[in-house]
mmCIF file of C-alpha atoms in Angstrom:
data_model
loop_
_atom_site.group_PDB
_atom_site.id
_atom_site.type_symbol
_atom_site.label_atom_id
_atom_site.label_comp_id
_atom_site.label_asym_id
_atom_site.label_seq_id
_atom_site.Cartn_x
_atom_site.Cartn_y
_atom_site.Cartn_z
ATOM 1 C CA UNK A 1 21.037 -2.932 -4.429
ATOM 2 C CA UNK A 2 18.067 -4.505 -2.251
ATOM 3 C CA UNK A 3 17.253 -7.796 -2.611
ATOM 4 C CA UNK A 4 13.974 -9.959 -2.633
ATOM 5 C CA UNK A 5 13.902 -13.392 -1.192
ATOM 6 C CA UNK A 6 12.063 -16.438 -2.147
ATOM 7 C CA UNK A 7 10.274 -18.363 0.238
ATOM 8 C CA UNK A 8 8.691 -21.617 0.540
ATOM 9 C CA UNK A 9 5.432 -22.466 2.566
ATOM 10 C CA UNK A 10 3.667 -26.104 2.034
ATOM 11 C CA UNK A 11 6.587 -27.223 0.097
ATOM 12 C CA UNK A 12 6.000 -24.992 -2.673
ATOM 13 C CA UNK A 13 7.327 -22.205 -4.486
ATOM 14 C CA UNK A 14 5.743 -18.889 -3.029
ATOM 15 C CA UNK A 15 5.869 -14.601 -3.806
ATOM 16 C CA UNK A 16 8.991 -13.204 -2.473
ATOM 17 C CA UNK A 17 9.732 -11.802 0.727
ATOM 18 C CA UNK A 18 11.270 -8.142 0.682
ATOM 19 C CA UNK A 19 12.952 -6.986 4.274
ATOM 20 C CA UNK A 20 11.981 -3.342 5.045
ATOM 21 C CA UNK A 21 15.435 -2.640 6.823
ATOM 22 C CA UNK A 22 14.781 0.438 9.084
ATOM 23 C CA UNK A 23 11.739 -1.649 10.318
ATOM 24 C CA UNK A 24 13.467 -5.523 10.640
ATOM 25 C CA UNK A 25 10.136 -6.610 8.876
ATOM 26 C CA UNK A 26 10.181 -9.127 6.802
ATOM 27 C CA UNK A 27 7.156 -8.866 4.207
ATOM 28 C CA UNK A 28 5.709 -10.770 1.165
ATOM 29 C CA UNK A 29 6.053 -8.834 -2.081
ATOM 30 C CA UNK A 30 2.708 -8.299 -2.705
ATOM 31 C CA UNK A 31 0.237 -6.132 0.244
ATOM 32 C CA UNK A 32 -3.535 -7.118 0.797
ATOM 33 C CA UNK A 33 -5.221 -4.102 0.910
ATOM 34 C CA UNK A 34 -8.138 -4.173 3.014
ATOM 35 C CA UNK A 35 -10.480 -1.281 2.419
ATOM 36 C CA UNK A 36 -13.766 -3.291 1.672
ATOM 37 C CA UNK A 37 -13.226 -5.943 4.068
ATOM 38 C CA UNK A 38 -16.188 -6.341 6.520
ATOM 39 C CA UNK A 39 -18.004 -3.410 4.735
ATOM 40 C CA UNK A 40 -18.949 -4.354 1.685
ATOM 41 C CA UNK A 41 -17.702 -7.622 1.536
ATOM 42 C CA UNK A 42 -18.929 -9.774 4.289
ATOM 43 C CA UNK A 43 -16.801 -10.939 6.767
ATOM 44 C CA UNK A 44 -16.991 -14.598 5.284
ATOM 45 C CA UNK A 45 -16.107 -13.230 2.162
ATOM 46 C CA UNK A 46 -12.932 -11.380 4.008
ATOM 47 C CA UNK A 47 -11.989 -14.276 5.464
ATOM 48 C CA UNK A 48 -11.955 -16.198 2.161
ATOM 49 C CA UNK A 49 -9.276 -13.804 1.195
ATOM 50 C CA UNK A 50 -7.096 -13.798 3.522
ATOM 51 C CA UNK A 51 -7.151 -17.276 3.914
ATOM 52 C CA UNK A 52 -6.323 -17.601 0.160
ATOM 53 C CA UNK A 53 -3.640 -14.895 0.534
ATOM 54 C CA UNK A 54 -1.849 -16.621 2.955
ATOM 55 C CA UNK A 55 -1.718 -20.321 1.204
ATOM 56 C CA UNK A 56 -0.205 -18.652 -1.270
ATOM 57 C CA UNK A 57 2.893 -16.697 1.110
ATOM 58 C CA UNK A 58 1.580 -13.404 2.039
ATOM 59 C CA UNK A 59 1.746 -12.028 4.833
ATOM 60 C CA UNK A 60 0.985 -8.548 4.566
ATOM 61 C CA UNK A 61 -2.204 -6.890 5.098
ATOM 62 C CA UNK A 62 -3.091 -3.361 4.942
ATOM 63 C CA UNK A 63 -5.522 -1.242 6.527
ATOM 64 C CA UNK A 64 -6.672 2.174 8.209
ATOM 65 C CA UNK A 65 -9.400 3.747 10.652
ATOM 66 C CA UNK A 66 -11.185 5.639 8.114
ATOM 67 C CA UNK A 67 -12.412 2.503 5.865
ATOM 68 C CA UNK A 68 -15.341 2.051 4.886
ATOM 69 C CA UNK A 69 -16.569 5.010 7.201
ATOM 70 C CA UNK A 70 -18.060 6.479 3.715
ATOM 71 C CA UNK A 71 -20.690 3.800 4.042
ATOM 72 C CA UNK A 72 -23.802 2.941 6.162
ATOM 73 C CA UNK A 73 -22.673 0.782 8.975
ATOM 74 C CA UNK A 74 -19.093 0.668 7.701
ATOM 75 C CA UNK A 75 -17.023 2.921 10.593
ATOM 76 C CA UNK A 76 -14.378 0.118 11.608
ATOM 77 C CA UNK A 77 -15.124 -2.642 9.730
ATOM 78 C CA UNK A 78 -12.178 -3.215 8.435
ATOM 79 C CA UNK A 79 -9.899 -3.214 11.136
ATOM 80 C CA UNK A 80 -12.768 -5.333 13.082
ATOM 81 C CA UNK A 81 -12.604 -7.688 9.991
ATOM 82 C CA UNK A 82 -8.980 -8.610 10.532
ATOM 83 C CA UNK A 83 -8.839 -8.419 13.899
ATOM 84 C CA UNK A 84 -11.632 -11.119 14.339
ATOM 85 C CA UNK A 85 -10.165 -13.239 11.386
ATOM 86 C CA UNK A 86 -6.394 -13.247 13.273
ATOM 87 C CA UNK A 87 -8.521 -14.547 16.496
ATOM 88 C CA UNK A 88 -10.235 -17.007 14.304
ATOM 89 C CA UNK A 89 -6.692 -18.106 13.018
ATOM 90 C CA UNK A 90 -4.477 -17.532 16.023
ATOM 91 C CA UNK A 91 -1.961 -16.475 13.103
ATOM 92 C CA UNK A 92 -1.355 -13.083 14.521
ATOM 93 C CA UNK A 93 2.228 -13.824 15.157
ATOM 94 C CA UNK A 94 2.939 -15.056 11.618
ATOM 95 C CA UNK A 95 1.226 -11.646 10.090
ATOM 96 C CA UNK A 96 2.255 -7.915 9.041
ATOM 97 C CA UNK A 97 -0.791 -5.818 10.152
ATOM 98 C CA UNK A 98 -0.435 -2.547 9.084
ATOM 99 C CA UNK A 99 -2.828 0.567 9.399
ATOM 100 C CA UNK A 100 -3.444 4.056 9.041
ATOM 101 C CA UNK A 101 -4.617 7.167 11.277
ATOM 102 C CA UNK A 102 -4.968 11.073 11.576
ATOM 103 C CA UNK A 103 -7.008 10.831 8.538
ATOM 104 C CA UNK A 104 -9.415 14.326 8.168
ATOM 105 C CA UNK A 105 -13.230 13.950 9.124
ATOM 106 C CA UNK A 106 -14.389 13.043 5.675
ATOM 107 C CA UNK A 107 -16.818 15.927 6.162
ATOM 108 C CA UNK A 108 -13.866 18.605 6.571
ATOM 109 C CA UNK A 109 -11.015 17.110 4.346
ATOM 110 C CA UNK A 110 -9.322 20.462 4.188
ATOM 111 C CA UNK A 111 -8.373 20.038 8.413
ATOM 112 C CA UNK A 112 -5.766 18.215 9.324
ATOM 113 C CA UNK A 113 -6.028 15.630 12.199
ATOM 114 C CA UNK A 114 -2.663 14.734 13.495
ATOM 115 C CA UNK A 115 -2.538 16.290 16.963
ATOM 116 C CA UNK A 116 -1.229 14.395 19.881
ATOM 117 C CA UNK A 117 -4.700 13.993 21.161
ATOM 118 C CA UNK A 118 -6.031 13.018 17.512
ATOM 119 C CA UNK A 119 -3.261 10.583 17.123
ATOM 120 C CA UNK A 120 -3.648 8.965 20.840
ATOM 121 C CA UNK A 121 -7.294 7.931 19.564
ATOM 122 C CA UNK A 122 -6.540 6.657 16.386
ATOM 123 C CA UNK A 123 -3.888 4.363 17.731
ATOM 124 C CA UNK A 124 -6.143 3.093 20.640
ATOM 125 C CA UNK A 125 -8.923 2.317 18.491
ATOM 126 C CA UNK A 126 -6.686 0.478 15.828
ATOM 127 C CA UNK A 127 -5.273 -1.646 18.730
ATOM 128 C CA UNK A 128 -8.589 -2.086 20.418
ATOM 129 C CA UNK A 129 -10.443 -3.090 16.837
ATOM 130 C CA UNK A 130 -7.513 -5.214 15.360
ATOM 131 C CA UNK A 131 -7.475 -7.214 19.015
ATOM 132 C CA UNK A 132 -3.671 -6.813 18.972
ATOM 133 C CA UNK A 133 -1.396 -5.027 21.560
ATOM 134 C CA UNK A 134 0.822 -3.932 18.935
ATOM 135 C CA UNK A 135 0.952 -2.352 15.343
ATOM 136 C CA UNK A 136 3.356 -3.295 13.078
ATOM 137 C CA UNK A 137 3.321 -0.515 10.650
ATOM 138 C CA UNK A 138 1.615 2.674 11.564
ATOM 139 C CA UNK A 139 1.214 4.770 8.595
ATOM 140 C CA UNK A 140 0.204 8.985 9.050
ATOM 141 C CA UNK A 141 -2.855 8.485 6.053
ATOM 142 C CA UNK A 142 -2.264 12.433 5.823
ATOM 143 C CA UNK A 143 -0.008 15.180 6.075
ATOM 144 C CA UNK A 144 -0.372 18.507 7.982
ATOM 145 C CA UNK A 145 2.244 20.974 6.005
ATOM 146 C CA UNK A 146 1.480 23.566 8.594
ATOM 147 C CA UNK A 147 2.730 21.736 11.298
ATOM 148 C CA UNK A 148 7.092 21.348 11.325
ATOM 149 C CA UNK A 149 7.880 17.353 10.472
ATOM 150 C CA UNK A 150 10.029 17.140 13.845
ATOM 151 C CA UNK A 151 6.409 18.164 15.955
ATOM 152 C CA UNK A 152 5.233 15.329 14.278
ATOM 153 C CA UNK A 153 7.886 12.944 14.304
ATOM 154 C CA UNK A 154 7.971 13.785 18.277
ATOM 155 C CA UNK A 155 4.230 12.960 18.513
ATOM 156 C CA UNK A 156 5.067 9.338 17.336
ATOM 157 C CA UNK A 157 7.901 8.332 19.079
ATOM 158 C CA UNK A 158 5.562 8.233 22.739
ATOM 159 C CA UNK A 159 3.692 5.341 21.081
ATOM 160 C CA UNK A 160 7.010 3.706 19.746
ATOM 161 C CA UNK A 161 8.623 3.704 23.316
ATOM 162 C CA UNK A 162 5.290 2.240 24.808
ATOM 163 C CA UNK A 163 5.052 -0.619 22.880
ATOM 164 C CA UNK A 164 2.092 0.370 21.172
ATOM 165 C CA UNK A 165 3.985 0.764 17.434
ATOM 166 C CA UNK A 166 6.686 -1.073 15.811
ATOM 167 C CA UNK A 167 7.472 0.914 13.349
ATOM 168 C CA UNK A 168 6.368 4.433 11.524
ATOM 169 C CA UNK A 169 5.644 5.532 7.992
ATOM 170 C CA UNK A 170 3.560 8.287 5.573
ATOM 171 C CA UNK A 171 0.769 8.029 3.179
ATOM 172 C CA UNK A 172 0.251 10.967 1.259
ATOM 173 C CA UNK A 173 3.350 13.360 2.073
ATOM 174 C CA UNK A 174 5.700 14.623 -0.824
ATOM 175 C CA UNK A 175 9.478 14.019 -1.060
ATOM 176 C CA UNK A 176 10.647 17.118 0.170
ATOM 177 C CA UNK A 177 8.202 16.539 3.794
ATOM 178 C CA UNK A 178 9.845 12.941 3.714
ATOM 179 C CA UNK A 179 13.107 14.287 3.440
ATOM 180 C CA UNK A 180 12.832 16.679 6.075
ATOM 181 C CA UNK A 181 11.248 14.051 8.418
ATOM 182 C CA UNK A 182 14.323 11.709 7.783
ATOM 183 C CA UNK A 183 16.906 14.754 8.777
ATOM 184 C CA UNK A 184 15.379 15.471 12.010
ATOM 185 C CA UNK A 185 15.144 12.068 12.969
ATOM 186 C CA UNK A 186 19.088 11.591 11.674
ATOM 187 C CA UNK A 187 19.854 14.671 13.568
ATOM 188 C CA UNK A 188 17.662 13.479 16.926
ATOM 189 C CA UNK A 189 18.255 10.137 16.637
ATOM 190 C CA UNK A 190 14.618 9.279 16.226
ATOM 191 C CA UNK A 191 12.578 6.473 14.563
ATOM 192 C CA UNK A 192 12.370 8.001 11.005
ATOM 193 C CA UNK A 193 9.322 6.349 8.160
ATOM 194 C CA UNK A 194 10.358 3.253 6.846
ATOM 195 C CA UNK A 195 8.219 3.170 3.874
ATOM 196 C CA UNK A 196 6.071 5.401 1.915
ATOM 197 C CA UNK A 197 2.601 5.234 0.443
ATOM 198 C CA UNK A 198 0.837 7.143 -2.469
ATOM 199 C CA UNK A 199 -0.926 6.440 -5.670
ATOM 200 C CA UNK A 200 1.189 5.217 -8.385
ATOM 201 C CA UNK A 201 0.690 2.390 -10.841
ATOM 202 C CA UNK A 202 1.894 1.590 -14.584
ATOM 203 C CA UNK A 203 -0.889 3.955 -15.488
ATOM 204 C CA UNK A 204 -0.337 7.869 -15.499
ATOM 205 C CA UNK A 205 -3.680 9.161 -14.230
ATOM 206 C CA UNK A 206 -5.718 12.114 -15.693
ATOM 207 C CA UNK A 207 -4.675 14.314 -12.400
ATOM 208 C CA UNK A 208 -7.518 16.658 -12.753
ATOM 209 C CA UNK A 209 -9.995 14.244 -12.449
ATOM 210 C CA UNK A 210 -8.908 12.846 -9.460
ATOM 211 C CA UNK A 211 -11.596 14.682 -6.511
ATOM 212 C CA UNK A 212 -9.516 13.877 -3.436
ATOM 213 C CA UNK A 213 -6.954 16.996 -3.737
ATOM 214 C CA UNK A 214 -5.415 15.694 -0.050
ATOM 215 C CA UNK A 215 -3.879 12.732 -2.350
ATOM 216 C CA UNK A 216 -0.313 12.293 -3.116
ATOM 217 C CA UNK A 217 -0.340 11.377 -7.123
ATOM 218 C CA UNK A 218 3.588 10.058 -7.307
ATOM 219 C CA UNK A 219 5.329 12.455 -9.603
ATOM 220 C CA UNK A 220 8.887 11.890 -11.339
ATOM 221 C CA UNK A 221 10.826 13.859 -7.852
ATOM 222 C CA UNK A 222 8.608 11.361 -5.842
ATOM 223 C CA UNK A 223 10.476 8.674 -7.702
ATOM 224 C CA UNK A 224 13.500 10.145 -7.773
ATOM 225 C CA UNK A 225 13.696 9.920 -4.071
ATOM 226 C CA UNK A 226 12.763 6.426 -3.884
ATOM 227 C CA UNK A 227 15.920 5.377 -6.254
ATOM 228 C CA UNK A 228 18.050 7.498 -4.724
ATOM 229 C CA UNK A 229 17.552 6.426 -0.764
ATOM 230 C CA UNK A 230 16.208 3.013 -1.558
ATOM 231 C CA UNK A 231 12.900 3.970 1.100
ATOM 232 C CA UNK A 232 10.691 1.195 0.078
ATOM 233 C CA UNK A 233 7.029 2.247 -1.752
ATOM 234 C CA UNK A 234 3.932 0.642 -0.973
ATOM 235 C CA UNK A 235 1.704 2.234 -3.495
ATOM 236 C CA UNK A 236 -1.946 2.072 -3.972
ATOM 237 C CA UNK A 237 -4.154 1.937 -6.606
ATOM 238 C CA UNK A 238 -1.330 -0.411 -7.934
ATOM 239 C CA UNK A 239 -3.381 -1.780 -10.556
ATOM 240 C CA UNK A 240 -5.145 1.291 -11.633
ATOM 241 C CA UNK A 241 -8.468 -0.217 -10.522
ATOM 242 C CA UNK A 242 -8.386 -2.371 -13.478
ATOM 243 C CA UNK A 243 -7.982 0.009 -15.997
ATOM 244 C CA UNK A 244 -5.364 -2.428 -18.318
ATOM 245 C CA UNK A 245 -7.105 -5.667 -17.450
ATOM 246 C CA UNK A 246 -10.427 -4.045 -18.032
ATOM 247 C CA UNK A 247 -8.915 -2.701 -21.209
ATOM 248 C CA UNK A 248 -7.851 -5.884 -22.626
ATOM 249 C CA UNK A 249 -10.871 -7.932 -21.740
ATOM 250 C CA UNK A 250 -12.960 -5.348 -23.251
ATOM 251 C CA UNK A 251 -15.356 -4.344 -20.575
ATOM 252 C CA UNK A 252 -13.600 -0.935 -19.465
ATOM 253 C CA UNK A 253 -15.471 0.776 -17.199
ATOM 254 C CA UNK A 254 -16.204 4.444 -17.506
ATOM 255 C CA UNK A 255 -15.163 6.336 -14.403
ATOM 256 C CA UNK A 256 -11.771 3.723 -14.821
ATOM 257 C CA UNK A 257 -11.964 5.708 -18.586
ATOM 258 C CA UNK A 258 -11.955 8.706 -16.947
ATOM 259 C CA UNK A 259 -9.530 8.743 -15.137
ATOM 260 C CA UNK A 260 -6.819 6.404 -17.149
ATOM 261 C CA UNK A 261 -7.856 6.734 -20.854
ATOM 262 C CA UNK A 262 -4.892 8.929 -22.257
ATOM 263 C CA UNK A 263 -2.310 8.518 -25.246
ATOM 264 C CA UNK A 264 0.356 7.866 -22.994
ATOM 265 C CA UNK A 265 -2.004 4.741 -21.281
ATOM 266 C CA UNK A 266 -3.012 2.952 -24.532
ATOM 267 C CA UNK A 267 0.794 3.295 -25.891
ATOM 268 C CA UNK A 268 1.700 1.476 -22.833
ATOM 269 C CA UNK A 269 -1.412 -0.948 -22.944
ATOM 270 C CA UNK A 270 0.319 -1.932 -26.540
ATOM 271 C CA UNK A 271 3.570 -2.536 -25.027
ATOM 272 C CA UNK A 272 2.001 -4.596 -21.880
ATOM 273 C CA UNK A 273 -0.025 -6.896 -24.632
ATOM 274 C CA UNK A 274 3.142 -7.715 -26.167
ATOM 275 C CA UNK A 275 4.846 -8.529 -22.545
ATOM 276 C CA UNK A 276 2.042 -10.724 -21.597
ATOM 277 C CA UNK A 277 2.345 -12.398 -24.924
ATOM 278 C CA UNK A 278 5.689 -12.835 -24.288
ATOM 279 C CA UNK A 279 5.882 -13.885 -20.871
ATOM 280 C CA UNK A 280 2.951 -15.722 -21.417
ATOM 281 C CA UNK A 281 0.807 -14.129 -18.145
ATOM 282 C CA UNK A 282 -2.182 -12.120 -17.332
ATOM 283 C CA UNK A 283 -2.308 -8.272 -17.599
ATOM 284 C CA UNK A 284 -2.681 -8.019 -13.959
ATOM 285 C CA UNK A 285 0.975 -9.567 -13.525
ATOM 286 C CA UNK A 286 2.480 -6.559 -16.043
ATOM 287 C CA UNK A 287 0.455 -4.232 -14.366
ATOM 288 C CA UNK A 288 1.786 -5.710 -10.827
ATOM 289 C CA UNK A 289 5.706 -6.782 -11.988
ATOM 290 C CA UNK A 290 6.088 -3.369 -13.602
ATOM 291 C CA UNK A 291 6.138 -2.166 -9.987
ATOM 292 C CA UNK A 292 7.850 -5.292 -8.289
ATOM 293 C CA UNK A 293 11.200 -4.708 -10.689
ATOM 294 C CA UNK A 294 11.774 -1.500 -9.839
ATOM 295 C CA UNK A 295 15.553 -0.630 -8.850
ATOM 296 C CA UNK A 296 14.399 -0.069 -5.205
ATOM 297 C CA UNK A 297 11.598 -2.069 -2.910
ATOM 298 C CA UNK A 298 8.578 -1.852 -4.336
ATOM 299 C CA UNK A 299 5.170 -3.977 -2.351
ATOM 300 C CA UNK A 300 2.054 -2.835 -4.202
ATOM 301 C CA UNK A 301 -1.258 -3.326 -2.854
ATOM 302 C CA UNK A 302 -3.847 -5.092 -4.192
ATOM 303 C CA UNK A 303 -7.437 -5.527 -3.582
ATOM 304 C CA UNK A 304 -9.696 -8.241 -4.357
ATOM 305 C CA UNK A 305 -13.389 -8.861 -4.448
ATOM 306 C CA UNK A 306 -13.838 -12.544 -5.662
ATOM 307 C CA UNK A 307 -11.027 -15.457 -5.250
ATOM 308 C CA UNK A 308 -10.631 -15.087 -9.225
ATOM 309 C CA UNK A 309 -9.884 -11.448 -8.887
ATOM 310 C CA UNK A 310 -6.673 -12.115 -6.064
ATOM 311 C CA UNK A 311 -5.372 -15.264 -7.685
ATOM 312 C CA UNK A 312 -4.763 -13.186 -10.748
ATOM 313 C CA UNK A 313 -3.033 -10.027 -9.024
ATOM 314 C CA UNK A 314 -0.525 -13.255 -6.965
ATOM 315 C CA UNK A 315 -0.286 -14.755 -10.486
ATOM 316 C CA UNK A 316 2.695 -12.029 -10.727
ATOM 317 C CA UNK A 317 4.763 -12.930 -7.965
ATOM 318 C CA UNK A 318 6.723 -14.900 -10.413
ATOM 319 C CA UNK A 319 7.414 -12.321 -13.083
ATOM 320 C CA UNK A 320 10.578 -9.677 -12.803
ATOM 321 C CA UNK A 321 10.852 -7.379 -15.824
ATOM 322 C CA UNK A 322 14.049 -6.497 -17.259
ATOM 323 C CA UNK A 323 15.025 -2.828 -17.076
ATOM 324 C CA UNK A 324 14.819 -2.676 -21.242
ATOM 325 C CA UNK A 325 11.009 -3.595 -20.417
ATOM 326 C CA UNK A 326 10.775 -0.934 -18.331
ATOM 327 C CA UNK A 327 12.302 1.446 -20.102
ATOM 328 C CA UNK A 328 10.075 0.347 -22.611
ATOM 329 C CA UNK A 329 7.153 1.510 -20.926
ATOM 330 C CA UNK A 330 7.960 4.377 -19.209
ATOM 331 C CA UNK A 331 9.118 5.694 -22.717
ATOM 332 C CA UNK A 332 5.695 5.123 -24.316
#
């Protein structure tokens, strides 16, 4: 069974710190993701939320080349965001920085990018932009089923050896392409992924609306894996942009409605009303601790526009479930 510890900074009670074992990295439960830092938010505003992450024991933050590219002026900014703020801070050694490459050019998303060559410029720009001579996490932000997982696993463990990565992991790949990946790096005593990232929150999504096909949606073998080899999950959209807290305020938005509003999402938005009642929290710490009590390691990511918005997604670190709760709401 794996274990989350609690830790203590300024003498007070903070979120948990989970150890990613194949890694030696010692995390806070909770991820910053940082995909509109620097671009839109200004870089003041970015720094606000870090700085309020932190005081409150995280240590995680979680990036990737391709942010913010989508926008004028945006190529970068993330990655130059936190680079500049861990200058600023001269924290670097006290933070998880982790970020992604070998994304597709956003104009051809059906052509993958993880050649050696592709991969060698990713990784130089992420060290180059984050000001930082190594990465802690390096996540592949896309698969390439046409290429054999041990060509790619080979590709990575050059930048391992160097210095240049601590550790390795996938965004977007299915189980079966994770399992494979782990079984030549068993059998060739290579680094294998230490942690997996795709979309999966308390809220079952209305697939066919989702327009990024490239996207891993977790499905019940994804899960399935995760329980049975313990590989921790860092999922996105953790909080379903909103969609329960949205819900219960009143103000849901409609592309949230779009993609959320289902039967099987408002019998669940019943059952998380009664646990907040109960528990005596926000929806955003159901939404969060139905992830965070999971049988296996489980760091969502959140992201955060105003001070308001993160203090209420950290307001969880507190809160485990019991399994009857979540059997609860995966039943609904």
């Amino acid at each position: 069974m794996w274990r989350a510890y609690r830790q203590r900074v300024k003498g007070k009670n903070t979120m948990r710190t989970v150890v990613i074992p194949a890694g030696n990295l010692k995390v806070g439960q909770i991820c910053l993701g940082a995909v509109n830092f620097g671009k839109p938010l200004s870089q003041a505003e970015s720094f606000r939320l870090m700085d309020e992450f932190v005081d409150h024991g995280g240590n995680f933050l979680d990036s990737a080349r391709v942010y913010a590219a989508w926008l004028r002026g945006g190529a970068n900014a993330s990655e130059k965001t936190i680079g500049a703020w861990m200058q600023r801070r001269g924290n670097r050694d006290k933070i998880i920085v982790a970020t992604k490459g070998g994304h597709p050019n956003l104009a051809t998303m059906d052509q993958a990018r993880l050649t050696p060559r592709d991969l060698r410029h990713d990784i130089e720009m992420s060290l180059k932009y984050l000001q930082t001579d190594v990465i802690d996490i390096y996540w592949l932000h896309r698969d390439d089923p046409l290429q054999p997982v041990g060509a790619i696993l080979d590709m990575l463990q050059a930048h391992i050896r160097s210095g240049n990565i601590r550790a390795i992991a996938c965004s977007n790949w299915t189980a079966d392409r994770i399992r494979a990946a782990s079984a030549y790096a068993r059998q060739h005593q290579l680094s294998d992924f230490v942690a997996n990232q795709f979309m999966w929150s308390a809220a079952e999504p209305n697939r066919a609306t989702v327009a990024d096909k490239t996207i891993v949606i977790a499905s019940e073998s994804d899960l399935a894996y995760h329980r049975e080899t313990l590989l921790p999950a860092i999922p996105y959209t953790a909080q379903a942009r909103g969609f329960f807290s949205k819900l219960a305020a009143g103000n849901a938005q409609p592309a949230n409605m779009v993609t959320f509003d289902n039967p099987i999402n408002r019998r669940r938005f019943a059952h998380m009303q009664a646990l907040s009642q109960q528990y005596e929290v926000s929806m955003s710490a159901i939404v969060l601790s139905y992830l965070t009590s999971q049988p296996f390691p489980v760091i969502p990511i959140i992201s955060a526009s105003t001070l308001e918005q993160l203090r209420d997604s950290l307001s969880s670190t507190e809160l485990i479930l019991s399994p009857e709760d979540l059997t609860t709401l995966e039943a609904a």
